[in-house]
mmCIF file of C-alpha atoms in Angstrom:
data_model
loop_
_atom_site.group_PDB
_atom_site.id
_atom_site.type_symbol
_atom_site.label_atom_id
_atom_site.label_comp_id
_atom_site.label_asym_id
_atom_site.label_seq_id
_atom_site.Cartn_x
_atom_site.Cartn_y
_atom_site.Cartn_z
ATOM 1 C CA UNK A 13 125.205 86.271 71.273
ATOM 2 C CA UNK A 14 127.061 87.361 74.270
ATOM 3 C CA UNK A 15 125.093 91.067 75.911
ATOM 4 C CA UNK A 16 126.874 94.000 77.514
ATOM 5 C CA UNK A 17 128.508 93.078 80.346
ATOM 6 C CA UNK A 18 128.844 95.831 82.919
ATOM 7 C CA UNK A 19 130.494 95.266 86.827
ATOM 8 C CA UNK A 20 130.052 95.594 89.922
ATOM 9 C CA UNK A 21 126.448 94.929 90.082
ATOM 10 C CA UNK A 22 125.527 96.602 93.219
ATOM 11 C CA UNK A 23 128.322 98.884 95.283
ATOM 12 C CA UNK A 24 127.304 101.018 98.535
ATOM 13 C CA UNK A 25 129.803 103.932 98.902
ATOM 14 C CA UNK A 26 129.945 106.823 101.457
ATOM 15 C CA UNK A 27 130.151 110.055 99.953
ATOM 16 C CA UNK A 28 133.504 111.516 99.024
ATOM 17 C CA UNK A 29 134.729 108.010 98.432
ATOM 18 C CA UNK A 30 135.492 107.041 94.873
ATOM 19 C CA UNK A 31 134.005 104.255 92.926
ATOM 20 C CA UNK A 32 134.897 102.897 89.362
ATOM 21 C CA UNK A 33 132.560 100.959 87.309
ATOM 22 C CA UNK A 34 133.668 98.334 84.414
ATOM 23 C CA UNK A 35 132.035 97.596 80.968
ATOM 24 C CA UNK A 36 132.282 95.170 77.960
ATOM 25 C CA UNK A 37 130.187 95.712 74.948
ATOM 26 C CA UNK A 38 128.998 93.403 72.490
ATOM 27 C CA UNK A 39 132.328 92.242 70.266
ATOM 28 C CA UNK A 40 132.281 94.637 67.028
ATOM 29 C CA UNK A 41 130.374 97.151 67.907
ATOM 30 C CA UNK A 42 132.377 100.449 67.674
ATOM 31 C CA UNK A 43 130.018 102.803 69.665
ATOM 32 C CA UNK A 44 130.054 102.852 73.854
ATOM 33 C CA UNK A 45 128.056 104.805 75.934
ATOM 34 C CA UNK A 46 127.206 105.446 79.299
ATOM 35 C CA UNK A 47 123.984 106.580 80.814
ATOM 36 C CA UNK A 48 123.126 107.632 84.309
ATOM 37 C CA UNK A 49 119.583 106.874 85.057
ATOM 38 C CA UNK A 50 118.315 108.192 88.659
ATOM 39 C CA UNK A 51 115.131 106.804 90.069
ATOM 40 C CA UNK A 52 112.120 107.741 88.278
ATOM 41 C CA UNK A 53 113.792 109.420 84.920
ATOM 42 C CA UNK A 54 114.799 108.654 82.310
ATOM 43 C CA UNK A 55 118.566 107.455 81.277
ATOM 44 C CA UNK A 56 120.882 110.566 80.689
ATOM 45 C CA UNK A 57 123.479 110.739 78.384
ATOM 46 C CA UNK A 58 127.353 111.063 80.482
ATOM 47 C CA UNK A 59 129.663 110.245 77.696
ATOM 48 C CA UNK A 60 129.575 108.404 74.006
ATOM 49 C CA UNK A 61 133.172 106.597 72.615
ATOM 50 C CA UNK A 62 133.607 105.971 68.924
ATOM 51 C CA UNK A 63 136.301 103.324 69.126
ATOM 52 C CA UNK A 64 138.351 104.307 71.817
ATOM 53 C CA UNK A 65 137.588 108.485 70.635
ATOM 54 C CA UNK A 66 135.174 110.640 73.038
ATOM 55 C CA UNK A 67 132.428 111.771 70.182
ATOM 56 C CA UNK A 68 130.179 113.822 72.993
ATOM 57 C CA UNK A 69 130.736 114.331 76.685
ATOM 58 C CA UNK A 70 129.252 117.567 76.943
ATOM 59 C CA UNK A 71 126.576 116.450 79.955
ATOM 60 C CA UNK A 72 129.685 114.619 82.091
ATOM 61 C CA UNK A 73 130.516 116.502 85.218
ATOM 62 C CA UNK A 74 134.061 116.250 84.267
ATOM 63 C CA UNK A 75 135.067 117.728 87.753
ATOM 64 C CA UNK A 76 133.961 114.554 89.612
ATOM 65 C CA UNK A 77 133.331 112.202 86.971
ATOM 66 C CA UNK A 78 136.123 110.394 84.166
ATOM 67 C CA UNK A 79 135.703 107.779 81.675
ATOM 68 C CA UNK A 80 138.131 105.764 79.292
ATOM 69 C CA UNK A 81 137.898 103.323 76.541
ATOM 70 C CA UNK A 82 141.667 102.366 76.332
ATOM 71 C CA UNK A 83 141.733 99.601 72.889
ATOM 72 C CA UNK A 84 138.384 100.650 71.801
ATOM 73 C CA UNK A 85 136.933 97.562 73.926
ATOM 74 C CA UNK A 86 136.288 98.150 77.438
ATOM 75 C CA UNK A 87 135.435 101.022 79.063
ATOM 76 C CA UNK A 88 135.536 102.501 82.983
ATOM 77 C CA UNK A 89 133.691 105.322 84.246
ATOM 78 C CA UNK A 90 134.786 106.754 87.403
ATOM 79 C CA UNK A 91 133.575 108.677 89.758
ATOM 80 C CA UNK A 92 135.745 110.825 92.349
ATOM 81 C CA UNK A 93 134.552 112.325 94.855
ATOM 82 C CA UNK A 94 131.236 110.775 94.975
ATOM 83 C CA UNK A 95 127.949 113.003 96.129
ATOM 84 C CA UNK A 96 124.792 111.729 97.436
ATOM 85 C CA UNK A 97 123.079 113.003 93.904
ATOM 86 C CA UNK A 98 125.250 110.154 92.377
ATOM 87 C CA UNK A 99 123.074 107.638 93.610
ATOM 88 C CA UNK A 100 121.803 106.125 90.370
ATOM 89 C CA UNK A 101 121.935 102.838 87.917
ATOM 90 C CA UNK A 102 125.029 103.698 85.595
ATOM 91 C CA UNK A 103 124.241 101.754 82.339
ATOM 92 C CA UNK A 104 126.404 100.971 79.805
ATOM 93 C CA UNK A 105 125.731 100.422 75.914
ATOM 94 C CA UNK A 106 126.765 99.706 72.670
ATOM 95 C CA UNK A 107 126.283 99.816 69.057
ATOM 96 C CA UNK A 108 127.620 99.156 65.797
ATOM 97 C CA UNK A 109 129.053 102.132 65.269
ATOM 98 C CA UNK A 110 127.448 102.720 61.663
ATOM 99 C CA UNK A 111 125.429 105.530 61.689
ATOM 100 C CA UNK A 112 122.794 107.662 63.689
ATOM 101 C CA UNK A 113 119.680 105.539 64.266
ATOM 102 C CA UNK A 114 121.070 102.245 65.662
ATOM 103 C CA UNK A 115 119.787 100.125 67.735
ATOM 104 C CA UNK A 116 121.184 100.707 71.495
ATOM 105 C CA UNK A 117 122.546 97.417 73.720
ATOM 106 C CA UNK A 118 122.289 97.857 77.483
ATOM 107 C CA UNK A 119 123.955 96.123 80.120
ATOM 108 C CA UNK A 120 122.334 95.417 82.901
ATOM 109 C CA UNK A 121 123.470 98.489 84.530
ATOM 110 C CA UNK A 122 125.524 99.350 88.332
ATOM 111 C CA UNK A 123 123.077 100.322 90.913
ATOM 112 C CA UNK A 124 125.125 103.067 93.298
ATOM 113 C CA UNK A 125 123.480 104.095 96.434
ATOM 114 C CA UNK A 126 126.013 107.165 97.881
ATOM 115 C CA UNK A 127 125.622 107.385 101.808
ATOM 116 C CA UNK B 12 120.070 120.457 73.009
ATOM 117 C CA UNK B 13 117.252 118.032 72.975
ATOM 118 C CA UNK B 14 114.401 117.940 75.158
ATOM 119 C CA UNK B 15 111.903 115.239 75.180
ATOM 120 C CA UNK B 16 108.540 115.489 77.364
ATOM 121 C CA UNK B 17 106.693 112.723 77.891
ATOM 122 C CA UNK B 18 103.222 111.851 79.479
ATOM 123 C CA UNK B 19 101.604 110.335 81.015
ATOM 124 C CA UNK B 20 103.981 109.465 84.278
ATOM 125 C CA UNK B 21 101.566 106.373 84.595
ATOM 126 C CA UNK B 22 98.938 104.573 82.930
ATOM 127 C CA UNK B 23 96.725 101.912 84.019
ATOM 128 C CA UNK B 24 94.545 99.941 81.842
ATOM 129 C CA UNK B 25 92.396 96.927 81.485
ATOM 130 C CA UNK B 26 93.774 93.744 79.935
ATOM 131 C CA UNK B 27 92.482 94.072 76.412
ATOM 132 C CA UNK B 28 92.355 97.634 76.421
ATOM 133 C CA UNK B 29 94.830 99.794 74.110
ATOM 134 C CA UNK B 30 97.515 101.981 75.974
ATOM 135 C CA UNK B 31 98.723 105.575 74.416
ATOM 136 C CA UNK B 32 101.892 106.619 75.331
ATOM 137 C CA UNK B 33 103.019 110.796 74.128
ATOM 138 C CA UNK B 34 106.602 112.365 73.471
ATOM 139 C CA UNK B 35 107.480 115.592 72.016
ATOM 140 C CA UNK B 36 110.500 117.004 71.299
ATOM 141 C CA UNK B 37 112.076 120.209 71.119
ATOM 142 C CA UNK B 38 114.689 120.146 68.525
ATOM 143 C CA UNK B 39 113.472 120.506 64.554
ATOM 144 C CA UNK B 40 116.392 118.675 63.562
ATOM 145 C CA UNK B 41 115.994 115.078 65.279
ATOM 146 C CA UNK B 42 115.302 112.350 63.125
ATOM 147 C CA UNK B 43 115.213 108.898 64.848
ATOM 148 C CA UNK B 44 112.508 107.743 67.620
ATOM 149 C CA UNK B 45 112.743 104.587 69.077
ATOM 150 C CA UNK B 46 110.879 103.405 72.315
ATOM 151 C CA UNK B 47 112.606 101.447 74.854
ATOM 152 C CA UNK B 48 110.518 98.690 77.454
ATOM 153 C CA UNK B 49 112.534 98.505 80.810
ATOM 154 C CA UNK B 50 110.841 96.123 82.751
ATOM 155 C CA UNK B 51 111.355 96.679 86.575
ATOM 156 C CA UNK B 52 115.088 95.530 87.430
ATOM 157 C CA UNK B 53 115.907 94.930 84.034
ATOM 158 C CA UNK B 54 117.643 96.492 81.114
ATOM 159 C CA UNK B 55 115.801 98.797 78.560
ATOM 160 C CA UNK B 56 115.014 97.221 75.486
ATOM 161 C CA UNK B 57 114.579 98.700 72.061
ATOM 162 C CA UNK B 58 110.435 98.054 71.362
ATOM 163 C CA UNK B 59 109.978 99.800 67.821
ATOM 164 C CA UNK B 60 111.723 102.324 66.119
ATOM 165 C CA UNK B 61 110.573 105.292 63.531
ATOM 166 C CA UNK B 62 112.465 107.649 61.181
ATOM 167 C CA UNK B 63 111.656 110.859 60.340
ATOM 168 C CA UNK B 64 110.978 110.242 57.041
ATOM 169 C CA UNK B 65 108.289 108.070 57.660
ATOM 170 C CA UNK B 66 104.932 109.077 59.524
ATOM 171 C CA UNK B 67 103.819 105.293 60.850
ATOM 172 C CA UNK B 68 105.117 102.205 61.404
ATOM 173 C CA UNK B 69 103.683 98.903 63.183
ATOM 174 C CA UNK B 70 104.822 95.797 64.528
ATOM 175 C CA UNK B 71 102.360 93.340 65.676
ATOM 176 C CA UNK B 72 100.422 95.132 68.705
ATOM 177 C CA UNK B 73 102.828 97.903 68.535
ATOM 178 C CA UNK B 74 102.950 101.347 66.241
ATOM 179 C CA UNK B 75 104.073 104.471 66.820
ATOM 180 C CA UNK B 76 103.196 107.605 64.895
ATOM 181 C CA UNK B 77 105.205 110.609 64.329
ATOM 182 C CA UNK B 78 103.884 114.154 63.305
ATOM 183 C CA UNK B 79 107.011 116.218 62.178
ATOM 184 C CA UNK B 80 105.399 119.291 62.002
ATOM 185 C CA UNK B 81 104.185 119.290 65.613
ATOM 186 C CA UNK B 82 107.317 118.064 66.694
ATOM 187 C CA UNK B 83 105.459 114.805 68.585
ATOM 188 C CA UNK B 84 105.542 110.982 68.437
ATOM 189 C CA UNK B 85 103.131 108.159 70.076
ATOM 190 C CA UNK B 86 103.454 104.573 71.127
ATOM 191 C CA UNK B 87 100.086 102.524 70.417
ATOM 192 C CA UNK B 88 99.711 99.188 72.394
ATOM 193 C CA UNK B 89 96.607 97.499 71.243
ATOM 194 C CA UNK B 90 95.380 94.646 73.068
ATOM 195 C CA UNK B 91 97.220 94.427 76.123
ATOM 196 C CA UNK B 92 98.298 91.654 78.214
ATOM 197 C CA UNK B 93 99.792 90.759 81.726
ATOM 198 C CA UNK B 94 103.592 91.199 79.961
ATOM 199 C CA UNK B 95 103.214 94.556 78.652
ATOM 200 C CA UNK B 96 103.425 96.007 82.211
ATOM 201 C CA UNK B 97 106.676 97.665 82.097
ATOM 202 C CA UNK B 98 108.443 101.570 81.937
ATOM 203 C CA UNK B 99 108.406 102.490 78.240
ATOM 204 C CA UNK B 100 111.114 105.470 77.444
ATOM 205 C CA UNK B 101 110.464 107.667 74.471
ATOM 206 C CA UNK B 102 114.107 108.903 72.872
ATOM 207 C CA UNK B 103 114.731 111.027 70.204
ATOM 208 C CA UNK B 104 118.153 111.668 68.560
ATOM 209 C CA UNK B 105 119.289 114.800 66.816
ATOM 210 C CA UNK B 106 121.178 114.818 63.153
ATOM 211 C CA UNK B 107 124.699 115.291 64.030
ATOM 212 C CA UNK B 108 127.815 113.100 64.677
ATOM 213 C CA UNK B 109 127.125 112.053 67.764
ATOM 214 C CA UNK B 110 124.774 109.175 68.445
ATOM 215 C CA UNK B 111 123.559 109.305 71.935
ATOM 216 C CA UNK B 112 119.977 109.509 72.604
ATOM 217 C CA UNK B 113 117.372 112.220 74.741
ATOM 218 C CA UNK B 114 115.196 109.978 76.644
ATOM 219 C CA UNK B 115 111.847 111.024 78.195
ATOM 220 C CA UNK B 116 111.149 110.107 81.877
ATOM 221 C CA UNK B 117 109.154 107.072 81.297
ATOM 222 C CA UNK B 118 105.756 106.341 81.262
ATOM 223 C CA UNK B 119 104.830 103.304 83.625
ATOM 224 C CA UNK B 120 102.397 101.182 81.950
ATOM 225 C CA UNK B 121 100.245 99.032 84.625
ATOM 226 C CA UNK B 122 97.983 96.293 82.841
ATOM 227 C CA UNK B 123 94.716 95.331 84.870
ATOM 228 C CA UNK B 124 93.363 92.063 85.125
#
Protein backbone atom coordinates (compact mmCIF):
# COMPACT_ATOMS: atom_id res chain seq x y z
CA UNK A 1 0.00 0.00 0.00
CA UNK A 2 0.93 3.47 -0.84
CA UNK A 3 2.91 5.33 2.76
CA UNK A 4 2.57 8.95 3.85
CA UNK A 5 3.81 11.08 1.52
CA UNK A 6 5.15 14.32 2.93
CA UNK A 7 7.14 17.30 0.59
CA UNK A 8 9.72 19.07 0.25
CA UNK A 9 12.23 16.69 1.47
CA UNK A 10 14.96 18.94 2.46
CA UNK A 11 14.42 23.06 2.39
CA UNK A 12 17.23 25.57 3.78
CA UNK A 13 15.50 28.86 4.83
CA UNK A 14 16.94 32.05 6.46
CA UNK A 15 15.21 33.05 9.42
CA UNK A 16 12.16 35.27 9.19
CA UNK A 17 11.43 33.71 5.85
CA UNK A 18 8.39 31.50 5.62
CA UNK A 19 8.25 27.94 4.59
CA UNK A 20 5.18 25.59 3.98
CA UNK A 21 5.38 21.93 4.11
CA UNK A 22 2.86 19.42 2.17
CA UNK A 23 1.39 16.00 3.30
CA UNK A 24 -0.70 13.02 1.99
CA UNK A 25 -1.73 10.30 4.29
CA UNK A 26 -2.50 6.87 3.64
CA UNK A 27 -6.15 6.86 1.62
CA UNK A 28 -8.91 6.22 4.48
CA UNK A 29 -7.38 7.01 7.27
CA UNK A 30 -9.30 9.86 9.04
CA UNK A 31 -6.62 10.96 11.63
CA UNK A 32 -3.48 13.50 10.53
CA UNK A 33 -0.91 14.64 12.58
CA UNK A 34 2.09 16.50 12.63
CA UNK A 35 5.13 16.14 14.77
CA UNK A 36 8.18 18.30 15.13
CA UNK A 37 11.11 16.25 16.08
CA UNK A 38 14.46 18.38 16.84
CA UNK A 39 17.76 16.59 16.91
CA UNK A 40 18.18 14.27 19.67
CA UNK A 41 14.34 14.18 21.11
CA UNK A 42 11.83 12.79 20.68
CA UNK A 43 8.81 13.72 18.08
CA UNK A 44 6.45 16.44 19.64
CA UNK A 45 3.03 16.68 19.10
CA UNK A 46 2.10 20.38 16.86
CA UNK A 47 -1.37 19.62 15.78
CA UNK A 48 -3.84 16.36 15.29
CA UNK A 49 -6.94 16.65 12.38
CA UNK A 50 -9.92 14.36 12.63
CA UNK A 51 -11.11 14.60 9.05
CA UNK A 52 -10.52 17.94 8.11
CA UNK A 53 -11.52 19.09 12.25
CA UNK A 54 -8.46 20.30 14.59
CA UNK A 55 -9.04 17.61 17.66
CA UNK A 56 -5.76 19.09 19.72
CA UNK A 57 -3.39 21.90 18.87
CA UNK A 58 -2.71 22.96 22.21
CA UNK A 59 1.44 22.58 21.82
CA UNK A 60 1.33 24.66 18.19
CA UNK A 61 2.90 28.04 18.48
CA UNK A 62 -0.04 29.42 16.76
CA UNK A 63 1.75 32.89 16.53
CA UNK A 64 4.31 31.61 13.98
CA UNK A 65 3.05 28.37 13.07
CA UNK A 66 -0.60 27.34 10.93
CA UNK A 67 -1.85 24.17 9.66
CA UNK A 68 -4.92 23.07 7.42
CA UNK A 69 -6.51 19.95 6.26
CA UNK A 70 -8.93 21.51 3.64
CA UNK A 71 -11.19 17.97 2.26
CA UNK A 72 -10.03 15.94 5.09
CA UNK A 73 -7.06 14.66 2.71
CA UNK A 74 -4.07 16.70 2.57
CA UNK A 75 -2.70 18.74 4.93
CA UNK A 76 -0.01 21.95 5.05
CA UNK A 77 1.73 23.17 7.95
CA UNK A 78 3.22 26.48 7.74
CA UNK A 79 5.50 28.23 9.30
CA UNK A 80 5.78 32.23 9.28
CA UNK A 81 8.22 33.85 10.44
CA UNK A 82 10.65 31.12 10.80
CA UNK A 83 13.30 31.11 13.97
CA UNK A 84 16.48 29.34 14.15
CA UNK A 85 14.72 26.93 17.00
CA UNK A 86 12.58 25.73 13.98
CA UNK A 87 15.26 23.81 12.67
CA UNK A 88 13.83 20.30 12.93
CA UNK A 89 12.35 17.11 10.82
CA UNK A 90 8.50 18.01 10.60
CA UNK A 91 6.81 14.54 10.26
CA UNK A 92 3.62 13.87 9.21
CA UNK A 93 1.18 10.86 10.14
CA UNK A 94 -1.84 9.14 9.90
CA UNK A 95 -4.28 6.76 11.20
CA UNK A 96 -7.51 5.24 10.86
CA UNK A 97 -9.24 7.41 12.73
CA UNK A 98 -11.04 4.64 14.99
CA UNK A 99 -10.13 5.02 18.30
CA UNK A 100 -7.23 5.84 20.84
CA UNK A 101 -4.51 3.19 20.50
CA UNK A 102 -3.88 3.03 16.72
CA UNK A 103 -1.19 2.34 15.06
CA UNK A 104 0.69 5.72 13.84
CA UNK A 105 1.97 6.03 9.85
CA UNK A 106 4.92 8.36 9.33
CA UNK A 107 6.11 9.95 6.37
CA UNK A 108 9.35 10.27 5.85
CA UNK A 109 9.42 13.60 7.37
CA UNK A 110 10.87 17.54 6.04
CA UNK A 111 14.25 18.18 7.37
CA UNK A 112 14.36 22.31 7.96
CA UNK A 113 17.64 23.77 8.80
CA UNK A 114 16.69 27.81 9.66
CA UNK A 115 19.88 30.04 8.99
CA UNK B 1 -0.25 16.84 30.24
CA UNK B 2 1.87 13.83 29.67
CA UNK B 3 5.35 13.41 30.43
CA UNK B 4 7.34 10.47 29.46
CA UNK B 5 11.10 9.94 30.76
CA UNK B 6 13.07 7.65 29.27
CA UNK B 7 16.61 6.09 29.87
CA UNK B 8 19.02 5.22 29.02
CA UNK B 9 20.10 8.07 26.24
CA UNK B 10 22.31 5.15 24.82
CA UNK B 11 22.98 1.63 25.10
CA UNK B 12 25.59 -0.48 23.73
CA UNK B 13 25.61 -4.14 23.78
CA UNK B 14 27.14 -7.27 22.47
CA UNK B 15 25.53 -9.14 19.58
CA UNK B 16 23.64 -11.81 21.44
CA UNK B 17 23.23 -9.92 24.43
CA UNK B 18 19.59 -8.66 25.59
CA UNK B 19 18.98 -4.77 25.54
CA UNK B 20 16.53 -3.02 28.31
CA UNK B 21 15.05 -0.04 27.34
CA UNK B 22 12.83 2.20 30.53
CA UNK B 23 9.83 4.77 30.21
CA UNK B 24 7.71 6.19 32.81
CA UNK B 25 5.04 8.31 32.65
CA UNK B 26 3.45 10.89 34.55
CA UNK B 27 -0.17 10.84 33.88
CA UNK B 28 -2.45 7.96 35.85
CA UNK B 29 -4.81 8.08 33.15
CA UNK B 30 -2.75 6.89 29.93
CA UNK B 31 -3.55 3.70 28.61
CA UNK B 32 -1.70 2.77 25.35
CA UNK B 33 2.29 2.20 25.01
CA UNK B 34 3.69 1.47 21.91
CA UNK B 35 7.50 1.66 21.00
CA UNK B 36 8.60 3.10 17.84
CA UNK B 37 12.29 1.91 15.92
CA UNK B 38 13.57 4.99 13.86
CA UNK B 39 16.46 3.84 12.23
CA UNK B 40 18.95 6.72 11.41
CA UNK B 41 17.38 8.79 8.36
CA UNK B 42 14.37 6.92 8.37
CA UNK B 43 10.83 7.05 9.57
CA UNK B 44 9.74 5.72 13.07
CA UNK B 45 8.14 2.57 12.99
CA UNK B 46 5.61 1.09 15.34
CA UNK B 47 7.81 -2.11 17.07
CA UNK B 48 5.17 -3.53 19.69
CA UNK B 49 2.42 -2.13 21.35
CA UNK B 50 0.77 -2.71 25.06
CA UNK B 51 -2.55 -1.71 26.68
CA UNK B 52 -3.13 -0.91 29.95
CA UNK B 53 -5.11 -3.62 30.67
CA UNK B 54 -2.62 -6.02 30.06
CA UNK B 55 0.79 -6.32 32.07
CA UNK B 56 3.04 -8.26 29.16
CA UNK B 57 3.07 -8.87 25.82
CA UNK B 58 5.80 -10.47 23.35
CA UNK B 59 6.53 -10.71 19.86
CA UNK B 60 9.32 -12.82 18.76
CA UNK B 61 12.59 -11.17 20.40
CA UNK B 62 10.54 -8.33 21.52
CA UNK B 63 8.24 -7.73 24.90
CA UNK B 64 7.52 -5.01 26.76
CA UNK B 65 6.18 -4.95 30.29
CA UNK B 66 4.04 -2.45 31.91
CA UNK B 67 3.61 -1.89 35.76
CA UNK B 68 0.47 0.41 36.20
CA UNK B 69 0.93 1.05 39.58
CA UNK B 70 4.44 2.49 39.22
CA UNK B 71 3.43 4.29 36.35
CA UNK B 72 6.51 2.54 34.10
CA UNK B 73 6.89 0.39 30.95
CA UNK B 74 10.06 -1.60 29.39
CA UNK B 75 11.16 -2.75 26.00
CA UNK B 76 13.06 -6.28 26.19
CA UNK B 77 15.27 -7.15 23.10
CA UNK B 78 16.61 -10.59 23.58
CA UNK B 79 19.18 -11.79 21.35
CA UNK B 80 20.35 -9.01 19.43
CA UNK B 81 21.64 -8.66 16.05
CA UNK B 82 23.48 -6.19 13.63
CA UNK B 83 19.66 -4.77 12.56
CA UNK B 84 18.43 -3.93 15.86
CA UNK B 85 20.79 -0.89 15.99
CA UNK B 86 18.40 1.86 15.76
CA UNK B 87 16.60 4.95 18.13
CA UNK B 88 13.69 3.23 19.90
CA UNK B 89 10.94 5.99 21.21
CA UNK B 90 8.79 5.04 24.14
CA UNK B 91 5.08 6.90 23.76
CA UNK B 92 2.36 6.85 25.91
CA UNK B 93 -1.15 8.23 25.16
CA UNK B 94 -3.64 9.58 27.64
CA UNK B 95 -7.62 8.51 27.69
CA UNK B 96 -9.27 11.36 26.08
CA UNK B 97 -10.45 12.36 22.54
CA UNK B 98 -7.53 13.22 21.20
CA UNK B 99 -5.11 10.67 19.82
CA UNK B 100 -1.71 12.10 19.60
CA UNK B 101 1.05 10.52 21.39
CA UNK B 102 3.95 11.75 24.35
CA UNK B 103 7.09 10.38 23.09
CA UNK B 104 10.26 9.92 25.21
CA UNK B 105 13.62 11.20 23.82
CA UNK B 106 14.88 8.01 22.48
CA UNK B 107 17.12 5.60 23.59
CA UNK B 108 19.93 4.79 20.92
CA UNK B 109 20.51 1.20 20.84
CA UNK B 110 24.22 0.35 19.43
CA UNK B 111 24.69 -3.54 18.79
CA UNK B 112 28.45 -4.78 19.09
CA UNK B 113 29.97 -7.21 17.01
Amino acid sequence: EAGVAQSPRYKIIEKRQSVAFWCNPISGHATLYWYQQILGQGPKLLIQFQNNGVVDDSQLPKDRFSAERLKGVDSTLKIQPAKLEDSAVYLCASSLGGGYGEKLFFGSGTQLSVL
Amino acid sequence: GENVEQHPSTLSVQEGDSAVIKCTYSDSASNYFPWYKQELGKRPQLIIDIRSNVGEKKDQRIAVTLNKTAKHFSLHITETQPEDSAVYFCAAHSGGGADGLTFGKGTHLIIQP
